[in-house]
Coordinates of C-alpha atoms in Angstrom, one line a residue:
M1 CA -4.5 -3.4 -1.8
V2 CA -2.7 -6.8 0.6
D3 CA 0.6 -7.4 1.6
P4 CA 0.8 -10.8 1.5
D5 CA 4.5 -10.7 3.5
A6 CA 3.5 -9.1 6.9
P7 CA 5.1 -8.7 9.5
N8 CA 8.1 -10.6 7.2
P9 CA 8.6 -12.1 4.3
S10 CA 10.0 -15.3 6.3
N11 CA 7.0 -15.6 8.6
P12 CA 4.0 -13.8 7.3
T13 CA 1.9 -14.6 10.2
M14 CA -0.5 -11.9 9.5
R15 CA -0.8 -12.5 5.8
E16 CA -2.7 -10.9 3.8
Y17 CA -2.5 -7.7 5.5
L18 CA -5.4 -5.7 4.1
H19 CA -4.4 -2.1 4.0
W20 CA -7.3 0.0 1.6
L21 CA -10.2 -1.5 0.3
V22 CA -12.6 0.4 -2.0
T23 CA -15.9 -1.2 -3.3
D24 CA -18.5 1.0 -5.5
I25 CA -16.3 2.2 -7.7
P26 CA -18.0 3.0 -11.4
G27 CA -16.4 1.5 -14.1
T28 CA -16.1 5.0 -16.2
T29 CA -13.6 6.5 -13.0
D30 CA -11.1 6.5 -10.3
A31 CA -11.0 4.8 -6.6
G32 CA -11.7 8.5 -5.4
Y33 CA -15.5 8.1 -6.5
G34 CA -15.9 4.8 -4.8
R35 CA -17.1 4.0 -1.3
E36 CA -13.9 3.3 0.7
A37 CA -15.0 0.5 3.1
V38 CA -11.2 0.1 5.0
C39 CA -8.9 3.5 5.2
Y40 CA -6.0 3.5 3.6
E41 CA -3.0 2.9 5.7
S42 CA 0.4 2.9 4.2
P43 CA 2.2 -0.1 4.0
R44 CA 5.9 0.2 7.1
P45 CA 7.8 -3.0 6.7
A46 CA 9.3 -4.1 9.6
A47 CA 12.0 -6.2 7.5
G48 CA 12.8 -7.4 4.1
I49 CA 11.4 -7.0 0.6
H50 CA 7.0 -6.4 1.1
R51 CA 5.1 -6.9 -1.9
V52 CA 2.0 -4.7 -2.1
V53 CA -0.9 -6.0 -3.8
F54 CA -3.8 -4.5 -5.4
V55 CA -6.6 -6.5 -6.9
L56 CA -9.5 -5.3 -9.1
F57 CA -12.8 -7.3 -9.0
R58 CA -16.2 -6.4 -10.6
Q59 CA -18.7 -5.7 -8.7
M60 CA -21.9 -7.2 -10.1
A61 CA -23.8 -4.3 -8.6
R62 CA -23.2 -1.4 -5.9
G63 CA -23.8 -2.1 -2.2
S64 CA -22.8 -5.6 -2.9
V65 CA -20.4 -5.7 -0.9
D66 CA -21.5 -4.3 2.7
V67 CA -19.9 -5.6 5.2
A68 CA -16.1 -4.1 5.8
P69 CA -14.0 -6.5 7.2
L70 CA -13.3 -6.7 11.3
L71 CA -9.6 -7.2 11.3
R72 CA -7.0 -6.2 8.6
H73 CA -4.4 -9.1 9.6
N74 CA -4.9 -12.4 8.3
F75 CA -7.8 -11.1 5.4
C76 CA -7.9 -13.1 3.0
T77 CA -8.7 -11.8 -1.0
R78 CA -10.0 -14.3 -2.3
N79 CA -12.8 -15.6 0.4
F80 CA -13.4 -12.2 0.3
A81 CA -14.3 -12.4 -2.8
V82 CA -16.0 -15.8 -2.7
A83 CA -18.4 -14.3 0.3
H84 CA -19.6 -11.4 -1.7
G85 CA -20.1 -12.6 -5.6
L86 CA -16.9 -11.3 -7.1
G87 CA -16.2 -13.9 -9.0
A88 CA -12.6 -14.0 -10.3
P89 CA -10.1 -10.9 -10.4
V90 CA -10.4 -8.3 -13.2
D91 CA -7.0 -7.0 -13.2
A92 CA -4.1 -6.6 -10.5
A93 CA -0.6 -5.2 -10.2
F94 CA 2.1 -4.4 -6.8
F95 CA 4.7 -2.7 -6.0
T96 CA 7.4 -3.8 -3.9
C97 CA 8.7 -1.9 -0.9
Q98 CA 11.1 -2.4 2.6
R99 CA 12.0 -0.5 5.3
E100 CA 14.1 2.4 4.9
G101 CA 17.5 2.1 6.3
G102 CA 18.6 3.7 10.4
T103 CA 16.1 3.2 13.1
G104 CA 13.0 3.1 10.7
G105 CA 11.1 5.6 9.0
R106 CA 13.0 8.6 6.8
R107 CA 15.8 10.2 8.2
L108 CA 17.0 13.8 8.2
V109 CA 20.5 15.0 7.4
I110 CA 21.3 18.1 8.4
R111 CA 24.2 19.0 6.9
P112 CA 26.4 22.2 7.6
P113 CA 26.0 24.9 4.9
R114 CA 28.7 25.4 1.8
T115 CA 30.9 28.2 2.2
T116 CA 32.2 29.7 -0.6
T117 CA 34.9 31.6 -1.8
P118 CA 34.6 34.3 -4.3
P119 CA 37.1 34.4 -7.2
A120 CA 39.6 35.7 -7.3
P121 CA 40.4 38.7 -9.9
R122 CA 42.1 37.6 -13.5
P123 CA 44.8 39.3 -14.4
S124 CA 44.5 41.5 -17.8

């Protein structure tokens, strides 16, 4: 899982930023059964709208990806695939994300409780 827009889509000097790398995923299951080579790090864009890309490769044998990247920034999916004999991607998907408003992170909005008055009695 990489961010090709890090740290800023206008100037992606850390392109591609590696957020997650899982290897040895059995073909009949999901990523939870693979080997996490680089632990998950949540995207936290500083500016702009970022694309976060998942790329799936077919490994010819378990353990063929035996060395995890040393750095997360300036990772190159294409070079990694070539170095480990992964060939062309089998599938890919992406989503976009951006920084939330304010000074960063989620905002906690505390509102005063509503005061309700009981309804007035209805005339008979």
